[in-house]
Amino acid sequence: MNAAWVSLHSWAAQNGYRGLRVLPLSPSAAYALTTLNGVFTVRVGSQTAYWDQLDIRLGFPPQLIGDQIYLHPLDINKTLKPLARGLTVPTTAQRVVVIDPGHGGSNPGTRSIVDGRLEKEFTLDWARRLSPLLEQKGWQAFLTRTGDVDVSLPDRTAFAEAHHADLFLSLHFNASGGNGDPAGVETYCLTPTGMASSVTRGYSDDTDQVFPNNTFDAENLRYAVRLQRALLEINGATDRGVRRARYPAVLRGSSQPAVLIEGGYLSNPREARKIADPAYRQKLAEAVARALE
Ligand SMILES: [Zn+2]
C-alpha cells in the first residue's frame, strides 16, 4: 500500500470535528470521533470499528504513527466519510425495490438444524411479508421469485435492472461451516475497489477489480448500516457486523445500490427456533421496512 495514511486527528480538525477522544483500553487505545451524525470508534491494529456501537469492518487495521492513530485513505473515504455525512438515503416517491429471496427450486440453501426446513422457504416467506410493508411506505416492490423455482444469479440482477430498481435487497439465512456455533445477523455490501473483503468464503478476492456496483459504495454502506441496526433491534445482542464481500454475484452485478442480509443462523438451535416462528419472521420483515423508511 503506497497511499498515504491519514491521521484521524488531522482529518477531524480539517473537517471541523472537535470531538476526538482517546479511550485508554487494553490491549490498545481506542479513539472515538464524535460527528454530527454519530460516533466513530476505532482501535489501533483492529479492523473492527464501531459506528454508534454498530460493528463495521474496516479494510485495513489502523496504525499508530508517533502518538496518533492513522487510517488507510480508503477507510476514510469509503467508511468514515459516508457515515459522517449521515445515513439519509434518497426518498423520492415511487422508488423501486427488488427483493431477492435467496435460493429456490433445486438450490435449497442451508437447512435448519431444528426441523430440517430449508433456507429457500424462509427467504421467500420473509420476502412475501416484507413486500406489502414496503408498499405501505411508498416503495414499489418486486420479488425475483414468488415461488419455489430456480432463478440464476445473473437473472436476479437482470430482473432488477429491467424493473429500474433503486435498491436490490437479497435475503438469506446463514449456516456455520463448523467453526463454533455462531448466531446473529450480518449485512453485506460490495467491497470498495482497493480493499480486501471482510469475508471471502474461499472465493478469490482481487482487490483491483472495479464493478459497476462500486459506483454506489457510499449508498451501499448507508443502506447496510440502516438495515443492520434495525435488524439488531429485534434479533437481540448478536451483532456480527456490516461486512464487505465480493463473492456474492448479486452484489457485484447490481447496477443500483445493493445489500445482502444474512438474517440469522439456521445452524444455531436457538436462532433456528426463532426463525421457524412466523411471528419472528414478521418482525424481521418489519425491521427491514423500518430501515427503508
Ligand atoms: Zn443463502
PDB file of C-alpha atoms and ligand atoms in Angstrom:
ATOM      1  CA  MET A   1       0.000   0.000   0.000  1.00  0.00           C
ATOM      2  CA  ASN A   2       1.608   3.223  -1.147  1.00  0.00           C
ATOM      3  CA  ALA A   3      -1.300   5.531  -0.499  1.00  0.00           C
ATOM      4  CA  ALA A   4      -0.602   7.988   2.308  1.00  0.00           C
ATOM      5  CA  TRP A   5      -2.299   7.043   5.540  1.00  0.00           C
ATOM      6  CA  VAL A   6      -4.414   9.737   7.159  1.00  0.00           C
ATOM      7  CA  SER A   7      -4.084  10.996  10.714  1.00  0.00           C
ATOM      8  CA  LEU A   8      -7.530  10.839  12.280  1.00  0.00           C
ATOM      9  CA  HIS A   9      -6.621  13.899  14.385  1.00  0.00           C
ATOM     10  CA  SER A  10      -5.784  15.910  11.259  1.00  0.00           C
ATOM     11  CA  TRP A  11      -8.814  14.666   9.345  1.00  0.00           C
ATOM     12  CA  ALA A  12     -11.102  15.554  12.248  1.00  0.00           C
ATOM     13  CA  ALA A  13      -9.589  19.029  12.519  1.00  0.00           C
ATOM     14  CA  GLN A  14      -9.822  19.635   8.757  1.00  0.00           C
ATOM     15  CA  ASN A  15     -13.478  18.652   8.788  1.00  0.00           C
ATOM     16  CA  GLY A  16     -14.422  20.712  11.801  1.00  0.00           C
ATOM     17  CA  TYR A  17     -14.901  17.817  14.227  1.00  0.00           C
ATOM     18  CA  ARG A  18     -13.567  18.629  17.664  1.00  0.00           C
ATOM     19  CA  GLY A  19     -14.631  15.540  19.491  1.00  0.00           C
ATOM     20  CA  LEU A  20     -11.780  13.047  19.059  1.00  0.00           C
ATOM     21  CA  ARG A  21     -11.352  11.320  22.401  1.00  0.00           C
ATOM     22  CA  VAL A  22      -8.840   8.680  23.417  1.00  0.00           C
ATOM     23  CA  LEU A  23     -10.296   5.761  25.332  1.00  0.00           C
ATOM     24  CA  PRO A  24      -7.487   4.036  27.225  1.00  0.00           C
ATOM     25  CA  LEU A  25      -8.476   0.427  26.694  1.00  0.00           C
ATOM     26  CA  SER A  26      -6.314  -2.650  26.628  1.00  0.00           C
ATOM     27  CA  PRO A  27      -4.675  -4.073  24.613  1.00  0.00           C
ATOM     28  CA  SER A  28      -4.543  -0.875  22.541  1.00  0.00           C
ATOM     29  CA  ALA A  29      -6.114   2.557  22.822  1.00  0.00           C
ATOM     30  CA  ALA A  30      -9.408   3.246  21.088  1.00  0.00           C
ATOM     31  CA  TYR A  31     -10.305   6.577  19.555  1.00  0.00           C
ATOM     32  CA  ALA A  32     -13.843   7.914  19.424  1.00  0.00           C
ATOM     33  CA  LEU A  33     -14.683  10.646  16.937  1.00  0.00           C
ATOM     34  CA  THR A  34     -17.982  12.435  17.511  1.00  0.00           C
ATOM     35  CA  THR A  35     -19.567  13.712  14.296  1.00  0.00           C
ATOM     36  CA  LEU A  36     -22.926  15.411  13.812  1.00  0.00           C
ATOM     37  CA  ASN A  37     -24.403  12.085  12.738  1.00  0.00           C
ATOM     38  CA  GLY A  38     -22.812   9.535  15.009  1.00  0.00           C
ATOM     39  CA  VAL A  39     -19.741   8.388  16.914  1.00  0.00           C
ATOM     40  CA  PHE A  40     -16.999   6.514  15.051  1.00  0.00           C
ATOM     41  CA  THR A  41     -14.774   4.367  17.247  1.00  0.00           C
ATOM     42  CA  VAL A  42     -11.566   2.767  16.004  1.00  0.00           C
ATOM     43  CA  ARG A  43      -8.698   0.938  17.610  1.00  0.00           C
ATOM     44  CA  VAL A  44      -5.069   0.598  16.590  1.00  0.00           C
ATOM     45  CA  GLY A  45      -4.438  -2.768  14.941  1.00  0.00           C
ATOM     46  CA  SER A  46      -8.116  -3.791  14.714  1.00  0.00           C
ATOM     47  CA  GLN A  47     -10.285  -3.974  11.607  1.00  0.00           C
ATOM     48  CA  THR A  48     -13.389  -3.820  13.766  1.00  0.00           C
ATOM     49  CA  ALA A  49     -14.667  -0.268  14.067  1.00  0.00           C
ATOM     50  CA  TYR A  50     -17.948   0.946  15.513  1.00  0.00           C
ATOM     51  CA  TRP A  51     -20.495   3.439  14.273  1.00  0.00           C
ATOM     52  CA  ASP A  52     -22.745   4.264  17.224  1.00  0.00           C
ATOM     53  CA  GLN A  53     -21.839   0.844  18.676  1.00  0.00           C
ATOM     54  CA  LEU A  54     -22.638  -0.938  15.418  1.00  0.00           C
ATOM     55  CA  ASP A  55     -19.859  -3.260  14.256  1.00  0.00           C
ATOM     56  CA  ILE A  56     -18.359  -2.060  10.931  1.00  0.00           C
ATOM     57  CA  ARG A  57     -15.400  -3.866   9.359  1.00  0.00           C
ATOM     58  CA  LEU A  58     -12.586  -1.659   8.082  1.00  0.00           C
ATOM     59  CA  GLY A  59     -10.481  -2.524   5.059  1.00  0.00           C
ATOM     60  CA  PHE A  60      -7.194  -2.046   6.931  1.00  0.00           C
ATOM     61  CA  PRO A  61      -6.228  -2.101  10.619  1.00  0.00           C
ATOM     62  CA  PRO A  62      -5.449   1.457  11.793  1.00  0.00           C
ATOM     63  CA  GLN A  63      -1.810   2.171  12.652  1.00  0.00           C
ATOM     64  CA  LEU A  64      -0.150   4.097  15.419  1.00  0.00           C
ATOM     65  CA  ILE A  65       2.378   6.515  13.901  1.00  0.00           C
ATOM     66  CA  GLY A  66       4.087   8.644  16.520  1.00  0.00           C
ATOM     67  CA  ASP A  67       1.342   9.152  19.073  1.00  0.00           C
ATOM     68  CA  GLN A  68      -1.511   9.383  16.579  1.00  0.00           C
ATOM     69  CA  ILE A  69      -3.876   6.888  15.030  1.00  0.00           C
ATOM     70  CA  TYR A  70      -3.757   6.720  11.232  1.00  0.00           C
ATOM     71  CA  LEU A  71      -6.396   5.258   8.921  1.00  0.00           C
ATOM     72  CA  HIS A  72      -5.960   3.986   5.397  1.00  0.00           C
ATOM     73  CA  PRO A  73      -7.346   6.576   2.942  1.00  0.00           C
ATOM     74  CA  LEU A  74      -9.883   4.043   1.626  1.00  0.00           C
ATOM     75  CA  ASP A  75     -11.297   3.646   5.126  1.00  0.00           C
ATOM     76  CA  ILE A  76     -11.550   7.422   5.418  1.00  0.00           C
ATOM     77  CA  ASN A  77     -13.240   7.788   2.018  1.00  0.00           C
ATOM     78  CA  LYS A  78     -15.325   4.622   1.885  1.00  0.00           C
ATOM     79  CA  THR A  79     -16.290   4.137   5.517  1.00  0.00           C
ATOM     80  CA  LEU A  80     -15.876   7.179   7.754  1.00  0.00           C
ATOM     81  CA  LYS A  81     -16.909   9.893   5.268  1.00  0.00           C
ATOM     82  CA  PRO A  82     -20.169   8.306   4.070  1.00  0.00           C
ATOM     83  CA  LEU A  83     -21.202   7.631   7.675  1.00  0.00           C
ATOM     84  CA  ALA A  84     -20.197  11.060   8.958  1.00  0.00           C
ATOM     85  CA  ARG A  85     -22.352  12.633   6.250  1.00  0.00           C
ATOM     86  CA  GLY A  86     -25.373  10.863   7.698  1.00  0.00           C
ATOM     87  CA  LEU A  87     -27.410   7.794   6.890  1.00  0.00           C
ATOM     88  CA  THR A  88     -30.072   9.552   4.856  1.00  0.00           C
ATOM     89  CA  VAL A  89     -30.873   7.812   1.601  1.00  0.00           C
ATOM     90  CA  PRO A  90     -32.861   9.147  -1.378  1.00  0.00           C
ATOM     91  CA  THR A  91     -36.594   9.360  -0.687  1.00  0.00           C
ATOM     92  CA  THR A  92     -38.205  10.228  -3.998  1.00  0.00           C
ATOM     93  CA  ALA A  93     -41.744   8.931  -4.444  1.00  0.00           C
ATOM     94  CA  GLN A  94     -42.381   5.519  -6.004  1.00  0.00           C
ATOM     95  CA  ARG A  95     -38.884   4.225  -5.601  1.00  0.00           C
ATOM     96  CA  VAL A  96     -38.485   0.662  -6.780  1.00  0.00           C
ATOM     97  CA  VAL A  97     -37.071  -2.059  -4.547  1.00  0.00           C
ATOM     98  CA  VAL A  98     -36.338  -5.520  -5.869  1.00  0.00           C
ATOM     99  CA  ILE A  99     -36.476  -8.086  -3.077  1.00  0.00           C
ATOM    100  CA  ASP A 100     -34.480 -11.222  -3.794  1.00  0.00           C
ATOM    101  CA  PRO A 101     -35.439 -14.298  -1.755  1.00  0.00           C
ATOM    102  CA  GLY A 102     -32.183 -16.269  -1.779  1.00  0.00           C
ATOM    103  CA  HIS A 103     -32.021 -19.709  -3.419  1.00  0.00           C
ATOM    104  CA  GLY A 104     -35.140 -21.573  -4.694  1.00  0.00           C
ATOM    105  CA  GLY A 105     -36.032 -24.686  -6.687  1.00  0.00           C
ATOM    106  CA  SER A 106     -33.120 -27.118  -6.924  1.00  0.00           C
ATOM    107  CA  ASN A 107     -30.963 -24.735  -4.861  1.00  0.00           C
ATOM    108  CA  PRO A 108     -32.256 -25.120  -1.291  1.00  0.00           C
ATOM    109  CA  GLY A 109     -29.615 -23.071   0.554  1.00  0.00           C
ATOM    110  CA  THR A 110     -28.935 -24.138   4.116  1.00  0.00           C
ATOM    111  CA  ARG A 111     -31.080 -26.375   6.315  1.00  0.00           C
ATOM    112  CA  SER A 112     -32.457 -25.737   9.784  1.00  0.00           C
ATOM    113  CA  ILE A 113     -30.780 -27.811  12.471  1.00  0.00           C
ATOM    114  CA  VAL A 114     -34.073 -27.800  14.401  1.00  0.00           C
ATOM    115  CA  ASP A 115     -36.608 -29.103  11.892  1.00  0.00           C
ATOM    116  CA  GLY A 116     -34.789 -29.608   8.593  1.00  0.00           C
ATOM    117  CA  ARG A 117     -36.697 -26.851   6.829  1.00  0.00           C
ATOM    118  CA  LEU A 118     -34.807 -25.087   4.078  1.00  0.00           C
ATOM    119  CA  GLU A 119     -33.389 -21.604   3.707  1.00  0.00           C
ATOM    120  CA  LYS A 120     -35.186 -21.124   0.362  1.00  0.00           C
ATOM    121  CA  GLU A 121     -38.557 -21.469   2.117  1.00  0.00           C
ATOM    122  CA  PHE A 122     -37.693 -18.984   4.864  1.00  0.00           C
ATOM    123  CA  THR A 123     -36.246 -16.370   2.493  1.00  0.00           C
ATOM    124  CA  LEU A 124     -39.377 -16.475   0.323  1.00  0.00           C
ATOM    125  CA  ASP A 125     -41.619 -16.129   3.358  1.00  0.00           C
ATOM    126  CA  TRP A 126     -39.548 -13.160   4.593  1.00  0.00           C
ATOM    127  CA  ALA A 127     -39.773 -11.501   1.166  1.00  0.00           C
ATOM    128  CA  ARG A 128     -43.541 -12.035   0.974  1.00  0.00           C
ATOM    129  CA  ARG A 129     -44.011 -10.466   4.382  1.00  0.00           C
ATOM    130  CA  LEU A 130     -41.722  -7.567   3.505  1.00  0.00           C
ATOM    131  CA  SER A 131     -43.208  -6.621   0.154  1.00  0.00           C
ATOM    132  CA  PRO A 132     -46.570  -5.209   1.395  1.00  0.00           C
ATOM    133  CA  LEU A 133     -44.841  -3.391   4.262  1.00  0.00           C
ATOM    134  CA  LEU A 134     -42.591  -1.584   1.802  1.00  0.00           C
ATOM    135  CA  GLU A 135     -45.535  -0.846  -0.489  1.00  0.00           C
ATOM    136  CA  GLN A 136     -47.206   0.837   2.503  1.00  0.00           C
ATOM    137  CA  LYS A 137     -44.143   3.030   2.850  1.00  0.00           C
ATOM    138  CA  GLY A 138     -44.308   4.221  -0.739  1.00  0.00           C
ATOM    139  CA  TRP A 139     -41.948   1.757  -2.397  1.00  0.00           C
ATOM    140  CA  GLN A 140     -42.861  -0.264  -5.459  1.00  0.00           C
ATOM    141  CA  ALA A 141     -41.710  -3.756  -4.547  1.00  0.00           C
ATOM    142  CA  PHE A 142     -40.947  -6.674  -6.895  1.00  0.00           C
ATOM    143  CA  LEU A 143     -39.716 -10.155  -5.993  1.00  0.00           C
ATOM    144  CA  THR A 144     -37.129 -12.004  -8.095  1.00  0.00           C
ATOM    145  CA  ARG A 145     -39.140 -15.164  -7.415  1.00  0.00           C
ATOM    146  CA  THR A 146     -42.594 -15.689  -5.960  1.00  0.00           C
ATOM    147  CA  GLY A 147     -42.483 -19.482  -5.805  1.00  0.00           C
ATOM    148  CA  ASP A 148     -40.101 -22.368  -5.258  1.00  0.00           C
ATOM    149  CA  VAL A 149     -38.274 -22.043  -8.569  1.00  0.00           C
ATOM    150  CA  ASP A 150     -34.708 -21.832  -9.815  1.00  0.00           C
ATOM    151  CA  VAL A 151     -33.565 -18.333 -10.710  1.00  0.00           C
ATOM    152  CA  SER A 152     -29.945 -17.878 -11.765  1.00  0.00           C
ATOM    153  CA  LEU A 153     -27.905 -15.155 -10.094  1.00  0.00           C
ATOM    154  CA  PRO A 154     -27.480 -13.185 -13.365  1.00  0.00           C
ATOM    155  CA  ASP A 155     -31.250 -13.410 -13.917  1.00  0.00           C
ATOM    156  CA  ARG A 156     -31.827 -11.909 -10.471  1.00  0.00           C
ATOM    157  CA  THR A 157     -29.711  -8.842 -11.183  1.00  0.00           C
ATOM    158  CA  ALA A 158     -31.111  -8.558 -14.734  1.00  0.00           C
ATOM    159  CA  PHE A 159     -34.619  -8.577 -13.225  1.00  0.00           C
ATOM    160  CA  ALA A 160     -33.655  -5.624 -11.022  1.00  0.00           C
ATOM    161  CA  GLU A 161     -32.245  -3.768 -13.989  1.00  0.00           C
ATOM    162  CA  ALA A 162     -35.358  -4.448 -16.088  1.00  0.00           C
ATOM    163  CA  HIS A 163     -37.506  -3.033 -13.278  1.00  0.00           C
ATOM    164  CA  HIS A 164     -35.298   0.057 -12.923  1.00  0.00           C
ATOM    165  CA  ALA A 165     -34.713  -0.769  -9.272  1.00  0.00           C
ATOM    166  CA  ASP A 166     -33.433   1.903  -6.914  1.00  0.00           C
ATOM    167  CA  LEU A 167     -32.398  -0.784  -4.441  1.00  0.00           C
ATOM    168  CA  PHE A 168     -31.687  -4.520  -4.621  1.00  0.00           C
ATOM    169  CA  LEU A 169     -32.142  -6.432  -1.403  1.00  0.00           C
ATOM    170  CA  SER A 170     -31.084 -10.076  -1.203  1.00  0.00           C
ATOM    171  CA  LEU A 171     -32.421 -12.094   1.748  1.00  0.00           C
ATOM    172  CA  HIS A 172     -30.629 -15.110   3.178  1.00  0.00           C
ATOM    173  CA  PHE A 173     -30.151 -17.175   6.303  1.00  0.00           C
ATOM    174  CA  ASN A 174     -26.790 -18.439   7.372  1.00  0.00           C
ATOM    175  CA  ALA A 175     -25.121 -21.649   8.479  1.00  0.00           C
ATOM    176  CA  SER A 176     -21.771 -22.109  10.125  1.00  0.00           C
ATOM    177  CA  GLY A 177     -19.065 -24.036   8.360  1.00  0.00           C
ATOM    178  CA  GLY A 178     -18.322 -25.839  11.591  1.00  0.00           C
ATOM    179  CA  ASN A 179     -16.345 -23.199  13.488  1.00  0.00           C
ATOM    180  CA  GLY A 180     -18.144 -22.903  16.781  1.00  0.00           C
ATOM    181  CA  ASP A 181     -21.853 -22.245  16.946  1.00  0.00           C
ATOM    182  CA  PRO A 182     -22.353 -18.690  15.740  1.00  0.00           C
ATOM    183  CA  ALA A 183     -25.610 -16.768  15.840  1.00  0.00           C
ATOM    184  CA  GLY A 184     -26.627 -13.300  14.765  1.00  0.00           C
ATOM    185  CA  VAL A 185     -27.176 -11.017  11.824  1.00  0.00           C
ATOM    186  CA  GLU A 186     -24.697  -9.952   9.132  1.00  0.00           C
ATOM    187  CA  THR A 187     -25.304  -7.372   6.435  1.00  0.00           C
ATOM    188  CA  TYR A 188     -23.113  -7.294   3.346  1.00  0.00           C
ATOM    189  CA  CYS A 189     -22.329  -4.759   0.678  1.00  0.00           C
ATOM    190  CA  LEU A 190     -19.796  -4.897  -2.149  1.00  0.00           C
ATOM    191  CA  THR A 191     -16.169  -4.313  -1.182  1.00  0.00           C
ATOM    192  CA  PRO A 192     -14.831  -0.983  -2.487  1.00  0.00           C
ATOM    193  CA  THR A 193     -12.010  -1.306  -5.023  1.00  0.00           C
ATOM    194  CA  GLY A 194      -8.617  -1.475  -3.336  1.00  0.00           C
ATOM    195  CA  MET A 195      -9.856  -3.042  -0.099  1.00  0.00           C
ATOM    196  CA  ALA A 196      -9.682  -6.666   0.914  1.00  0.00           C
ATOM    197  CA  SER A 197     -13.090  -8.168   1.657  1.00  0.00           C
ATOM    198  CA  SER A 198     -14.128  -8.908   5.252  1.00  0.00           C
ATOM    199  CA  VAL A 199     -15.399 -12.289   4.085  1.00  0.00           C
ATOM    200  CA  THR A 200     -14.335 -14.310   1.018  1.00  0.00           C
ATOM    201  CA  ARG A 201     -15.752 -17.800   1.689  1.00  0.00           C
ATOM    202  CA  GLY A 202     -12.891 -19.264  -0.277  1.00  0.00           C
ATOM    203  CA  TYR A 203     -13.504 -17.216  -3.423  1.00  0.00           C
ATOM    204  CA  SER A 204     -10.618 -15.243  -4.886  1.00  0.00           C
ATOM    205  CA  ASP A 205     -10.730 -11.619  -3.838  1.00  0.00           C
ATOM    206  CA  ASP A 206      -8.959  -9.417  -6.374  1.00  0.00           C
ATOM    207  CA  THR A 207      -8.766  -6.012  -4.718  1.00  0.00           C
ATOM    208  CA  ASP A 208      -8.093  -4.247  -8.055  1.00  0.00           C
ATOM    209  CA  GLN A 209     -11.433  -5.209  -9.550  1.00  0.00           C
ATOM    210  CA  VAL A 210     -13.864  -2.401 -10.337  1.00  0.00           C
ATOM    211  CA  PHE A 211     -17.514  -3.420 -10.611  1.00  0.00           C
ATOM    212  CA  PRO A 212     -20.363  -1.200 -11.817  1.00  0.00           C
ATOM    213  CA  ASN A 213     -21.877  -1.510  -8.342  1.00  0.00           C
ATOM    214  CA  ASN A 214     -18.813   0.217  -6.864  1.00  0.00           C
ATOM    215  CA  THR A 215     -20.428   3.445  -8.119  1.00  0.00           C
ATOM    216  CA  PHE A 216     -22.746   3.044  -5.144  1.00  0.00           C
ATOM    217  CA  ASP A 217     -20.166   2.324  -2.406  1.00  0.00           C
ATOM    218  CA  ALA A 218     -21.442   5.131  -0.167  1.00  0.00           C
ATOM    219  CA  GLU A 219     -25.142   4.336  -0.577  1.00  0.00           C
ATOM    220  CA  ASN A 220     -24.486   0.608  -0.199  1.00  0.00           C
ATOM    221  CA  LEU A 221     -22.849   1.243   3.159  1.00  0.00           C
ATOM    222  CA  ARG A 222     -25.593   3.591   4.331  1.00  0.00           C
ATOM    223  CA  TYR A 223     -28.315   1.087   3.467  1.00  0.00           C
ATOM    224  CA  ALA A 224     -26.313  -1.723   5.081  1.00  0.00           C
ATOM    225  CA  VAL A 225     -25.865   0.208   8.326  1.00  0.00           C
ATOM    226  CA  ARG A 226     -29.541   1.175   8.470  1.00  0.00           C
ATOM    227  CA  LEU A 227     -30.594  -2.432   7.862  1.00  0.00           C
ATOM    228  CA  GLN A 228     -28.135  -3.983  10.298  1.00  0.00           C
ATOM    229  CA  ARG A 229     -29.151  -1.514  13.015  1.00  0.00           C
ATOM    230  CA  ALA A 230     -32.865  -2.212  12.545  1.00  0.00           C
ATOM    231  CA  LEU A 231     -32.355  -5.998  12.481  1.00  0.00           C
ATOM    232  CA  LEU A 232     -30.317  -5.959  15.682  1.00  0.00           C
ATOM    233  CA  GLU A 233     -33.163  -4.215  17.460  1.00  0.00           C
ATOM    234  CA  ILE A 234     -35.268  -7.319  17.036  1.00  0.00           C
ATOM    235  CA  ASN A 235     -32.639 -10.056  16.795  1.00  0.00           C
ATOM    236  CA  GLY A 236     -31.089  -9.285  20.157  1.00  0.00           C
ATOM    237  CA  ALA A 237     -27.493  -8.705  21.030  1.00  0.00           C
ATOM    238  CA  THR A 238     -25.535 -10.661  18.450  1.00  0.00           C
ATOM    239  CA  ASP A 239     -24.074  -8.096  16.064  1.00  0.00           C
ATOM    240  CA  ARG A 240     -21.923  -9.895  13.503  1.00  0.00           C
ATOM    241  CA  GLY A 241     -21.273  -6.698  11.673  1.00  0.00           C
ATOM    242  CA  VAL A 242     -21.631  -4.761   8.483  1.00  0.00           C
ATOM    243  CA  ARG A 243     -19.203  -6.535   6.203  1.00  0.00           C
ATOM    244  CA  ARG A 244     -17.837  -6.198   2.712  1.00  0.00           C
ATOM    245  CA  ALA A 245     -17.638  -9.032   0.219  1.00  0.00           C
ATOM    246  CA  ARG A 246     -17.031  -9.515  -3.494  1.00  0.00           C
ATOM    247  CA  TYR A 247     -18.194 -13.108  -3.873  1.00  0.00           C
ATOM    248  CA  PRO A 248     -21.983 -12.534  -3.913  1.00  0.00           C
ATOM    249  CA  ALA A 249     -22.737 -12.239  -7.621  1.00  0.00           C
ATOM    250  CA  VAL A 250     -25.967 -10.394  -6.854  1.00  0.00           C
ATOM    251  CA  LEU A 251     -23.941  -7.569  -5.273  1.00  0.00           C
ATOM    252  CA  ARG A 252     -21.188  -7.364  -7.896  1.00  0.00           C
ATOM    253  CA  GLY A 253     -23.643  -7.489 -10.773  1.00  0.00           C
ATOM    254  CA  SER A 254     -26.080  -4.890  -9.456  1.00  0.00           C
ATOM    255  CA  SER A 255     -26.479  -1.623 -11.311  1.00  0.00           C
ATOM    256  CA  GLN A 256     -28.136   0.096  -8.346  1.00  0.00           C
ATOM    257  CA  PRO A 257     -27.390   0.107  -4.603  1.00  0.00           C
ATOM    258  CA  ALA A 258     -27.443  -3.464  -3.344  1.00  0.00           C
ATOM    259  CA  VAL A 259     -27.309  -5.144   0.051  1.00  0.00           C
ATOM    260  CA  LEU A 260     -27.387  -8.777   1.145  1.00  0.00           C
ATOM    261  CA  ILE A 261     -28.734  -9.712   4.572  1.00  0.00           C
ATOM    262  CA  GLU A 262     -27.952 -12.925   6.430  1.00  0.00           C
ATOM    263  CA  GLY A 263     -30.876 -12.831   8.837  1.00  0.00           C
ATOM    264  CA  GLY A 264     -29.642 -15.415  11.327  1.00  0.00           C
ATOM    265  CA  TYR A 265     -28.086 -18.864  11.627  1.00  0.00           C
ATOM    266  CA  LEU A 266     -30.165 -21.915  10.799  1.00  0.00           C
ATOM    267  CA  SER A 267     -27.272 -23.971  12.178  1.00  0.00           C
ATOM    268  CA  ASN A 268     -27.751 -22.469  15.653  1.00  0.00           C
ATOM    269  CA  PRO A 269     -30.589 -24.209  17.547  1.00  0.00           C
ATOM    270  CA  ARG A 270     -31.702 -21.136  19.478  1.00  0.00           C
ATOM    271  CA  GLU A 271     -31.756 -18.961  16.388  1.00  0.00           C
ATOM    272  CA  ALA A 272     -33.226 -21.660  14.134  1.00  0.00           C
ATOM    273  CA  ARG A 273     -36.160 -21.985  16.566  1.00  0.00           C
ATOM    274  CA  LYS A 274     -36.771 -18.242  16.317  1.00  0.00           C
ATOM    275  CA  ILE A 275     -36.620 -18.298  12.507  1.00  0.00           C
ATOM    276  CA  ALA A 276     -39.118 -21.176  12.465  1.00  0.00           C
ATOM    277  CA  ASP A 277     -41.648 -18.898  14.211  1.00  0.00           C
ATOM    278  CA  PRO A 278     -43.785 -16.901  11.730  1.00  0.00           C
ATOM    279  CA  ALA A 279     -44.136 -14.085  14.279  1.00  0.00           C
ATOM    280  CA  TYR A 280     -40.358 -13.689  14.342  1.00  0.00           C
ATOM    281  CA  ARG A 281     -40.174 -13.652  10.539  1.00  0.00           C
ATOM    282  CA  GLN A 282     -42.817 -10.913  10.567  1.00  0.00           C
ATOM    283  CA  LYS A 283     -40.555  -8.957  12.925  1.00  0.00           C
ATOM    284  CA  LEU A 284     -37.645  -9.444  10.539  1.00  0.00           C
ATOM    285  CA  ALA A 285     -39.783  -8.027   7.733  1.00  0.00           C
ATOM    286  CA  GLU A 286     -40.894  -5.100   9.878  1.00  0.00           C
ATOM    287  CA  ALA A 287     -37.281  -4.322  10.783  1.00  0.00           C
ATOM    288  CA  VAL A 288     -36.248  -4.193   7.130  1.00  0.00           C
ATOM    289  CA  ALA A 289     -39.216  -1.986   6.298  1.00  0.00           C
ATOM    290  CA  ARG A 290     -38.358   0.376   9.165  1.00  0.00           C
ATOM    291  CA  ALA A 291     -34.788   0.665   7.913  1.00  0.00           C
ATOM    292  CA  LEU A 292     -36.047   1.742   4.493  1.00  0.00           C
ATOM    293  CA  GLU A 293     -38.415   4.465   5.680  1.00  0.00           C
TER     294      GLU A 293
HETATM  295 ZN    ZN B   1     -28.236 -18.154   1.286  1.00  0.00          ZN
END
